[in-house]
Short mmCIF file of C-alpha atoms and ligand atoms in Angstrom, two decimals:
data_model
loop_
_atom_site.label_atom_id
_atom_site.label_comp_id
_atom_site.label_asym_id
_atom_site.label_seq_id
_atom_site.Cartn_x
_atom_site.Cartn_y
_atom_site.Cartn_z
CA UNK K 9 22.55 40.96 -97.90
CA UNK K 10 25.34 39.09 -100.07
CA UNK K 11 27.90 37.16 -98.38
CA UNK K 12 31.28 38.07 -99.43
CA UNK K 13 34.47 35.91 -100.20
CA UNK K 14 35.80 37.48 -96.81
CA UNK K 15 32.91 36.41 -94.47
CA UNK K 16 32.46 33.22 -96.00
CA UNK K 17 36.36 32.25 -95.11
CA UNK K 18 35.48 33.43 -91.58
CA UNK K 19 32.58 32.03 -91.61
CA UNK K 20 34.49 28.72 -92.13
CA UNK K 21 36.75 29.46 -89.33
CA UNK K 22 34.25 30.17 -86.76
CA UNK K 23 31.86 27.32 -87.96
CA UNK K 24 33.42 25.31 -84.96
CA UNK K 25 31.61 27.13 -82.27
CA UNK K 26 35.83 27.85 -80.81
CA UNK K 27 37.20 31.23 -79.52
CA UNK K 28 38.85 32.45 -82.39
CA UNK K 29 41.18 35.04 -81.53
CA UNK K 30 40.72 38.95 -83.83
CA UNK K 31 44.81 38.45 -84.32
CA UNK K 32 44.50 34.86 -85.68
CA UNK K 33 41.84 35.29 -87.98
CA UNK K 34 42.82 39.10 -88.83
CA UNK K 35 46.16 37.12 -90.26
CA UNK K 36 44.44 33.95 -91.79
CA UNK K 37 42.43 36.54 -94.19
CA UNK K 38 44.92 39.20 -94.11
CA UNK K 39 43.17 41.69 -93.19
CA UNK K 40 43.01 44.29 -90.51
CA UNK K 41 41.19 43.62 -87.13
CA UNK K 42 38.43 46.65 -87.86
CA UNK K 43 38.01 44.73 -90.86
CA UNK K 44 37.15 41.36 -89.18
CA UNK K 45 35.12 43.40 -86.62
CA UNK K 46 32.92 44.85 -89.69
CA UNK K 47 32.74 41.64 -91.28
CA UNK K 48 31.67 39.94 -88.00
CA UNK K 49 28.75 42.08 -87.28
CA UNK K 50 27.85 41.77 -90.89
CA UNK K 51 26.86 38.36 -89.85
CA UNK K 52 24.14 39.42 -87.62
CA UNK K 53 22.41 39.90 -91.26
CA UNK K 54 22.62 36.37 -91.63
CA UNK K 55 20.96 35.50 -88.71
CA UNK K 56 24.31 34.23 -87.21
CA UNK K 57 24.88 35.26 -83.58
CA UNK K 58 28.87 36.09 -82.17
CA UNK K 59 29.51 36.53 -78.82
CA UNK K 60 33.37 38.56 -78.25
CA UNK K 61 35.04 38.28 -75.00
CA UNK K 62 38.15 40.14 -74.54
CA UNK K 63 41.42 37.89 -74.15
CA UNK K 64 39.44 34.98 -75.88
CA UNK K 65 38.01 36.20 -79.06
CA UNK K 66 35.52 35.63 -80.90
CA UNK K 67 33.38 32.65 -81.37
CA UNK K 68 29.70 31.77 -83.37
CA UNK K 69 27.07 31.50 -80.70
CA UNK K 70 25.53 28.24 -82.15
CA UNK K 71 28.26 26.40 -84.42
CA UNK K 72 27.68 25.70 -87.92
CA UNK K 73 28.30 22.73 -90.54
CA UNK K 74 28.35 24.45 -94.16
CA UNK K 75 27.23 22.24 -97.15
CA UNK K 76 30.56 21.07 -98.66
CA UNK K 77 30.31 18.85 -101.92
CA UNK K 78 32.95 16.04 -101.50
CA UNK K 79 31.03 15.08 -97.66
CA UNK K 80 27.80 15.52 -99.49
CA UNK K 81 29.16 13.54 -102.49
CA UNK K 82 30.58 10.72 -100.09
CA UNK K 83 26.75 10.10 -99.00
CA UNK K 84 25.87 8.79 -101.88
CA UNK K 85 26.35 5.96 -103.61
CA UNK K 86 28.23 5.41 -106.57
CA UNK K 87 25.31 4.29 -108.86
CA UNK K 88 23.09 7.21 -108.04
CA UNK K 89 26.11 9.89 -107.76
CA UNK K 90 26.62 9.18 -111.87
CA UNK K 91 23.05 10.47 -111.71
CA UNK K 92 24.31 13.60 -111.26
CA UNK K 93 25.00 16.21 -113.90
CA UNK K 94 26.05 18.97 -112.47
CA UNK K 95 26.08 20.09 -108.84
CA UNK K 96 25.98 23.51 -107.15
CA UNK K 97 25.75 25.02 -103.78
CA UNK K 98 25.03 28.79 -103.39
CA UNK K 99 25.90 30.59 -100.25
CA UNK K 100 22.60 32.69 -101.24
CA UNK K 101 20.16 32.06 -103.77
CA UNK K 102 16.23 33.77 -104.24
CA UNK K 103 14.76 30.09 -104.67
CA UNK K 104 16.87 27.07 -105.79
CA UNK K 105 13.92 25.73 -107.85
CA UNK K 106 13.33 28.72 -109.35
CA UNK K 107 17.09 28.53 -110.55
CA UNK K 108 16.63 24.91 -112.07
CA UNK K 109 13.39 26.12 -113.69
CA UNK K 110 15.15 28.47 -115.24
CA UNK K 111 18.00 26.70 -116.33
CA UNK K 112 15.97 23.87 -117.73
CA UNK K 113 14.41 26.00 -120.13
CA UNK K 114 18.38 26.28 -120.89
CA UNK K 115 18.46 22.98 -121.79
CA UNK K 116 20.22 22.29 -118.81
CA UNK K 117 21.15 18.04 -118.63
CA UNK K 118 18.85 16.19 -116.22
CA UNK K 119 20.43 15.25 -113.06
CA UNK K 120 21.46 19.03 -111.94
CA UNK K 121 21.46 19.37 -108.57
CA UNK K 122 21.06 22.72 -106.28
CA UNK K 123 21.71 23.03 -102.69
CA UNK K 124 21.56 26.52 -100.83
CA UNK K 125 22.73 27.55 -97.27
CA UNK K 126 20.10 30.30 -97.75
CA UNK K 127 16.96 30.97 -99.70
CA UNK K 128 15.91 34.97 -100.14
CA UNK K 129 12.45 33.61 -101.60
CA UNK K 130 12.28 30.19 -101.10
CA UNK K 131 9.15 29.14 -102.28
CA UNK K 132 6.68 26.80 -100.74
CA UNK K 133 3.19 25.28 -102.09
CA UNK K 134 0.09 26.98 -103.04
CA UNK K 135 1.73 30.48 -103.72
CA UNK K 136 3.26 30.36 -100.27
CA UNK K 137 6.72 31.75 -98.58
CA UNK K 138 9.41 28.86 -97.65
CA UNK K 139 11.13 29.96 -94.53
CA UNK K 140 14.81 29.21 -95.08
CA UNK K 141 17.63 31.05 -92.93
CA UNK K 142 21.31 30.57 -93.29
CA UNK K 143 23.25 27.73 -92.62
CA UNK K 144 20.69 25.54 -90.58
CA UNK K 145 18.75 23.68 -93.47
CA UNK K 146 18.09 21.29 -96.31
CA UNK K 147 17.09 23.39 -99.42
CA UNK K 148 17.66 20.92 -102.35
CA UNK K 149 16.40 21.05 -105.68
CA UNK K 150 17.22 18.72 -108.59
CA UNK K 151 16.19 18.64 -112.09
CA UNK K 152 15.05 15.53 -114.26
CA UNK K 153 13.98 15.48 -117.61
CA UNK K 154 11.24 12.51 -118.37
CA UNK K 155 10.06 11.18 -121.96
CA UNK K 156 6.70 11.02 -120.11
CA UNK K 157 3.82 13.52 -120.23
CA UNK K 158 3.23 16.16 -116.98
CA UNK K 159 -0.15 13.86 -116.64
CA UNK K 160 1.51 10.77 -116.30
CA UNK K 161 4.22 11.90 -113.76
CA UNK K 162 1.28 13.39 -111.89
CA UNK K 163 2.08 10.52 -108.63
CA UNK K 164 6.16 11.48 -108.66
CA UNK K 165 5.29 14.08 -105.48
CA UNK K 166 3.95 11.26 -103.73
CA UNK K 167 7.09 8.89 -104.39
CA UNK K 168 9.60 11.80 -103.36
CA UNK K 169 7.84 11.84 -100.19
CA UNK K 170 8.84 8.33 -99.73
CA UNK K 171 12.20 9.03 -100.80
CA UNK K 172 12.47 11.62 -97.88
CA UNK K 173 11.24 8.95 -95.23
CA UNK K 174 13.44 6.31 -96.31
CA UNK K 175 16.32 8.72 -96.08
CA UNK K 176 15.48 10.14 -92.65
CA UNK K 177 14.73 6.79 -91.49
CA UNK K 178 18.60 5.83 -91.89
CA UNK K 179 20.01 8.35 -89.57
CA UNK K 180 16.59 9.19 -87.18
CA UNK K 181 14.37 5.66 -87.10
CA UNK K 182 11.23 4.81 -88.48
CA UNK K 183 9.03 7.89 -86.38
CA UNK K 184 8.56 9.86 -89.55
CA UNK K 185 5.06 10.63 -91.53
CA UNK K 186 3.60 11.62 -94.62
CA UNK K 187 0.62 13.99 -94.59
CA UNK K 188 -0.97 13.87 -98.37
CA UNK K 189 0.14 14.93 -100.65
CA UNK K 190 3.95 14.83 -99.37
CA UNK K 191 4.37 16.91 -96.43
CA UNK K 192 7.26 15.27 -93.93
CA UNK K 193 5.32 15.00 -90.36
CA UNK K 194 7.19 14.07 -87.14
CA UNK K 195 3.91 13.66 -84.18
CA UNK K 196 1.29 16.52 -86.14
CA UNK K 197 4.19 18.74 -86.31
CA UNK K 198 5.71 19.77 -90.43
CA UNK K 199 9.25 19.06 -90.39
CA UNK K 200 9.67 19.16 -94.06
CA UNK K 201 7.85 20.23 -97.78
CA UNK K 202 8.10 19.49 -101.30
CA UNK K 203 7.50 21.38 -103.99
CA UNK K 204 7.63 19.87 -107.43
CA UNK K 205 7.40 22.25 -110.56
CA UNK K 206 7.18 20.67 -114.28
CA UNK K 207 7.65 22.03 -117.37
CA UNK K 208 6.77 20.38 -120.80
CA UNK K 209 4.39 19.62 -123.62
CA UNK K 210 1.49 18.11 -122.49
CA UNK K 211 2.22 14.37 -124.43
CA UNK K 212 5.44 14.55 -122.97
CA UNK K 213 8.53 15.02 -122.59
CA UNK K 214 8.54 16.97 -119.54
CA UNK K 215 11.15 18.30 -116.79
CA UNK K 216 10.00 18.68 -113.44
CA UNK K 217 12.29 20.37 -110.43
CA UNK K 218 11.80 18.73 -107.12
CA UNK K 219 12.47 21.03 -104.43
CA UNK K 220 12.48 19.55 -101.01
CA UNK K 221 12.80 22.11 -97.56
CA UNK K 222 14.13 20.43 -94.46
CA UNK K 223 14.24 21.71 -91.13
CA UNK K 224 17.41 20.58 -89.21
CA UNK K 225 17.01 24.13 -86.84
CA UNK K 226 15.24 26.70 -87.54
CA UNK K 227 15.39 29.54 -85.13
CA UNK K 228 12.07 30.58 -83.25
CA UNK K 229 12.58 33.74 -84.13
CA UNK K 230 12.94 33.26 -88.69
CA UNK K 231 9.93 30.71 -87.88
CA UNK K 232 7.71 33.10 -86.20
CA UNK K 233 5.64 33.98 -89.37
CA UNK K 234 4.48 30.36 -89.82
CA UNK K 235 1.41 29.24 -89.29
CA UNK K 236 1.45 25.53 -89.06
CA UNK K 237 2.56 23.73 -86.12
CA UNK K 238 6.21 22.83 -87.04
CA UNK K 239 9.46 20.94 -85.53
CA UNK K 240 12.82 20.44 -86.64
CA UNK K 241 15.30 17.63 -86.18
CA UNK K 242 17.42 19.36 -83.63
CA UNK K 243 14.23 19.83 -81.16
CA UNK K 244 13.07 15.49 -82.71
CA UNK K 245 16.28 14.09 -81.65
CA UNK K 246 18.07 16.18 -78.85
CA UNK K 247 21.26 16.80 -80.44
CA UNK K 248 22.33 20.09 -81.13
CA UNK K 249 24.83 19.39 -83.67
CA UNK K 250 23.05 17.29 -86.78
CA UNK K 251 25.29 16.57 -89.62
CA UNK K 252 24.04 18.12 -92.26
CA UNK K 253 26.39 17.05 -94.91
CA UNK K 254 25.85 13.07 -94.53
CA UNK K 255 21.97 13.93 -94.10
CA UNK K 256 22.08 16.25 -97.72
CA UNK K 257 23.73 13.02 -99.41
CA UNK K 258 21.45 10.59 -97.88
CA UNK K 259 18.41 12.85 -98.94
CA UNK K 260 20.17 13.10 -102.71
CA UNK K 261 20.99 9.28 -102.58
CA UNK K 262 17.41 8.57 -101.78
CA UNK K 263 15.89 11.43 -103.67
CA UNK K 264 17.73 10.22 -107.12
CA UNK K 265 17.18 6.75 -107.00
CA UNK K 266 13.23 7.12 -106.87
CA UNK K 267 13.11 9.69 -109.26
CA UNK K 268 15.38 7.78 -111.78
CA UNK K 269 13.40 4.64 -111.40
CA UNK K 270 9.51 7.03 -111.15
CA UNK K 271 9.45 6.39 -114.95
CA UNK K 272 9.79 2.84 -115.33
CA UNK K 273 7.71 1.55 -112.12
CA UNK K 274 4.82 4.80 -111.75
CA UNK K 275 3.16 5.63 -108.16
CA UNK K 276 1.88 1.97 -108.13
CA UNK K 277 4.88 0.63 -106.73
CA UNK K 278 5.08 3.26 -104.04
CA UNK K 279 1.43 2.95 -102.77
CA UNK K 280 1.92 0.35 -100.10
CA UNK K 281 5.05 2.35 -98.75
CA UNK K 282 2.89 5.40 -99.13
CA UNK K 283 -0.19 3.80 -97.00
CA UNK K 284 2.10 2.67 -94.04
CA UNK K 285 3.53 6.47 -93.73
CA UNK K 286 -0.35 7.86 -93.89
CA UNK K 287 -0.51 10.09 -90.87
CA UNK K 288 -4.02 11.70 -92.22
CA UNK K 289 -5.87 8.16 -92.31
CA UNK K 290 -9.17 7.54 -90.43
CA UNK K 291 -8.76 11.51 -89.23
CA UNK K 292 -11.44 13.79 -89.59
CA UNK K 293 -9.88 16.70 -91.40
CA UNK K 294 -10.82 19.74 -93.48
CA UNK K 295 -9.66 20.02 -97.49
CA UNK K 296 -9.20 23.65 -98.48
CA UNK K 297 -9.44 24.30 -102.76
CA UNK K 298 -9.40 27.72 -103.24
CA UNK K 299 -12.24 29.51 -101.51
CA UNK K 300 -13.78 25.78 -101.12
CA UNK K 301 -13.40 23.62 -98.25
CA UNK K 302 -14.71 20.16 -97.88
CA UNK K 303 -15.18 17.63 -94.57
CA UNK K 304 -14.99 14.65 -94.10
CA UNK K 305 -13.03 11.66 -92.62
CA UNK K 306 -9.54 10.87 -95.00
CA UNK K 307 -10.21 7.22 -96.22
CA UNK K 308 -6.28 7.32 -97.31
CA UNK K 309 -5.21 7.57 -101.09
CA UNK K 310 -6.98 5.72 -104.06
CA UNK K 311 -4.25 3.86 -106.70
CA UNK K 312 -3.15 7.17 -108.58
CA UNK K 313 -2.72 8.41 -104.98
CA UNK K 314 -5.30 10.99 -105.02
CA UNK K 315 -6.75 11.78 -101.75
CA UNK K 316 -9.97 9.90 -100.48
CA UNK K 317 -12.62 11.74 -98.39
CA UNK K 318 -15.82 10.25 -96.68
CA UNK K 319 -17.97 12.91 -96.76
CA UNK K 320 -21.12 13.58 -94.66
CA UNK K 321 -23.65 12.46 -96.95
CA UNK K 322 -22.17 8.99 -97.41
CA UNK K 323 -20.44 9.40 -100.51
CA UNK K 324 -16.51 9.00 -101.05
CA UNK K 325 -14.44 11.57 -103.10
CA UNK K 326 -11.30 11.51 -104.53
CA UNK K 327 -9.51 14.68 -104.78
CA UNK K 328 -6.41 15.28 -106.97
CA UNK K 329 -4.94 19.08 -104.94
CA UNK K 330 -5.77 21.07 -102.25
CA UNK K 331 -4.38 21.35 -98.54
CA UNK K 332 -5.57 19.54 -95.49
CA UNK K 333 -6.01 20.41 -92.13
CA UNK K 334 -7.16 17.78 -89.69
CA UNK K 335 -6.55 18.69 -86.03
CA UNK K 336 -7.56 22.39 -84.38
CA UNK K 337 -4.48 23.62 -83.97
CA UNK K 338 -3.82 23.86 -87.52
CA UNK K 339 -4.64 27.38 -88.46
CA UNK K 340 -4.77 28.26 -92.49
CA UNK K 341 -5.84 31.43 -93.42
CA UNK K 342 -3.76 32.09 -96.19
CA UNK K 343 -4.77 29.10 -97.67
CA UNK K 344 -8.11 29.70 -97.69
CA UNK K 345 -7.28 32.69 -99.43
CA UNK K 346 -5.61 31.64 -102.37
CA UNK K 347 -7.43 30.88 -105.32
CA UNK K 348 -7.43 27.30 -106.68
CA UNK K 349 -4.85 26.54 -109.03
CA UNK K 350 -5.16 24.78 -112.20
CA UNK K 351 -5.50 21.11 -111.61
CA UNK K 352 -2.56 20.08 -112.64
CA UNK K 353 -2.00 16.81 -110.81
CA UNK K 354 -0.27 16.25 -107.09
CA UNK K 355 2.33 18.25 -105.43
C1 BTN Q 416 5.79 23.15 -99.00
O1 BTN Q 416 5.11 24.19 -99.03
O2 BTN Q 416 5.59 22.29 -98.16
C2 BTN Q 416 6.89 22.94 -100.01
C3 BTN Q 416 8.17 23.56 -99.55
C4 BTN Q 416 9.31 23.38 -100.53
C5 BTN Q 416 10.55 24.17 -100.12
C6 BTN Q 416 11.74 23.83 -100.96
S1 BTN Q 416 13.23 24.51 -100.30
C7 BTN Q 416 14.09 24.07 -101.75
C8 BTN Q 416 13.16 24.36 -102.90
N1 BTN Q 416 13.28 25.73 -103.30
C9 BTN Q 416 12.17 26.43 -103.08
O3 BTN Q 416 12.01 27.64 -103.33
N2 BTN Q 416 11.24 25.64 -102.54
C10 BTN Q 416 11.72 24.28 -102.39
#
C-alpha cells in the first residue's frame, strides 16, 4: 500500500501517541471526518495500530518518531555531513540499496544517502528477505564510489560493522557484538545486518552500497517469519520511546567516517577493534556454504579478516563467505538451501 500526502500529515499529527480529536485533525487537513476515518484505518496497512474513543478521539496505539532530515542532519558532524551528496528519505521504498544500486549505475555522486520508514523488499544476505515495517527502524543505505578494485575493498563489511558498534555504543554502552562477518549481536540475539553490494571493474574503480538494517522495535507479529533468534533496542534497553532521529545521525556520522577513511587505512586498522567485538571466538559453531557445512571451533579472523576455523582433524581454515551458526537455537534452513555464491569477498 502507498502512503498518501493525506496520511502522512496525519500520520505526523498522531505520531505523539495524544488523543487527537476527528474535528481537529478533520480541519488541520481540511478534509471531512469520513475522510480522516478512511484514512485512519488505512493505517492498519501500515502496521500502525489506532485506538478511537468517543469524546477523546483518536490516538496511535504505540507513538511514532518519523525520520526527519534536519534532526538526522544535526547528528552528525560537520566534517562527515560535507560527506554527503545527496540525501533522501522515502516514506516507502522496495529496497533502499537496491535504489542506490541503481542510481549508481546513474552516475549518481558518492556520498548519497537513503533512509526509509519502510522497506516492501528489503533485502538481507545470502538471497534472503529483510524484515522492515513502518516507522520503527533503521534502513540506511549510502553509496561510495572508491578508486580501488572490488578485491581490495573486500574487508570494508568488516569495518562498517565497527562503525555500527561505535555508534550504538554512544547512546546504549559498550554491550554490543559482532558475529563474523558483520552481524550486530546484543547476548546471541541479531539486532542488526549489513549488506554491502559493489559494483565495478575488477582493477578498480568500484562503488559499493552499504545497507545497514537496525531493529529499534520490531513488532512480534512482522518478525514472526524469522528464523534467527533476534532482539531489538526497545526490548535491550527498556525504553519504549528510542530516538530514532539522533540514533540515524549517529549511525551516518559513524558509518561515513569509516567508509571515507576504508581507502586510505584498509581492514588492518580495524582488526584489533574487530577482535575485541568477536562474539563467535573460542565457540564451537557450524559454517554453512551452499549445500556445504563445515565444524569446527572459530579461532577468530586472520589479517584480511577472513574467518578462522579449527577443524576436527587438526587443521585451521580460513574461510572468505558463508554463514555461521554456533549455538542450538540457531535454526537455518534456508541457508542451507541456497546455493553458494560467487566468492566475491566478505559481506
Ligand atoms: C543481513 O542479512 O544481515 C543484512 C541485512 C541488511 C538490511 C539492510 S536494510 C537497508 C538496506 N536495504 C536493504 O534492502 N537491505 C539493507
Amino acid at each position: 500500500m502507498l502512503i498518501s500526502g493525506k496520511q502522512k500529515a496525519i500520520l505526523a499529527l498522531l505520531a505523539d501517541g495524544q488523543f487527537h480529536s476527528g474535528t481537529e485533525l478533520a480541519e488541520t487537513l481540511s478534509i471531512s471526518r469520513s475522510a480522516i476515518w478512511k484514512q485512519l484505518n488505512g493505517l492498519a496497512d501500515l502496521g500502525l495500530q489506532h485506538s478511537a474513543i468517543s469524546g477523546k478521539g483518536y490516538r496511535l496505539v504505540r507513538p511514532l518518531e518519523l525520520l526527519d532530515e534536519n534532526n538526522i542532519l544535526a547528528a552528525v558532524d560537520e566534517k562527515t555531513r560535507a560527506l554527503i551528496s545527496s540525501f533522501e528519505i522515502h516514506d516507502q521504498i522496495p529496497s533502499t540499496n537496491t535504489y542506490l544500486v541503481e542510481r549508481a549505475l546513474e552516475n549518481t555522486h558518492s556520498g548519497a544517502i537513503c533512509f526509509a520508514e519502510q522497506q516492501t523488499a528489503g533485502k538481507g544476505r545470502r538471497g534472503r528477505h529483510w524484515v522492515s515495517p513502518f516507522g520503527s527502524n533503521i534502513y540506511l543505505s549510502i553509496l561510495w564510489r572508491f578508486q580501488a578494485s572490488p578485491m581490495a575493498i573486500s574487508g570494508l563489511s568488516l569495518a562498517i560493522g565497527i562503525a555500527v558498534i561505535r555508534a550504538l555504543k554512544v547512546h546504549y554502552g559498550d554491550t554490543f557484538r559482532l558475529k563474523w562477518p558483520n552481524d550486530i549481536y546484543y547476548q546471541d540475539k541479531k539486532l542488526g545486518g549489513i549488506l554491502v553490494e559493489v559494483s565495478g571493474e575488477s582493477d578498480g574503480p568500484c562503488a559499493a552500497v552499504i545497507g545497514l538494517g537496525l531493529n529499534v522495535y520490531l513488532p512480534e507479529t512482522e518478525a514472526a517469519e524469522i528464523t534467527q533468534l533476534w532482539t531489538d533496542l526497545t526490548q535491550i534497553t527498556g525504553q519504549q520511546q528510542l530516538n530514532r532521529n539522533v540514533l540515524a545521525g549517529t549511525l551516518l556520522d559513524q558509518l561515513l567516517f569509516v567508509i571515507s577513511e576504508f581507502e586510505a587505512v584498509g581492514i588492518a586498522a580495524y582488526l584489533d577493534e574487530w577482535r575485541r567485538y568477536d562474539c563467535l571466538k573460542d565457540k564451537p559453531a557450524k559454517l554453512f556454504i551452499g549445500q556445504h557445512s563445515y565444524e569446527g571451533i572459530v579461532q577468530g579472523i586472520d589479517d584480511n579478516g577472513l574467518l578462522l576455523l579449527a577443524r576436527p582433524d587438526g587443521s585451521t581454515q580460513a574461510y572468505a563467505s558463508g554463514e555461521v551458526s554456533f549455538n542450538s537455537q540457531h535454526t537455518l534452513p534456508e541457508q542451507i538451501k541456497i546455493p553458494s555464491p560467487p566468492e566475491r569477498g566478505l559481506g
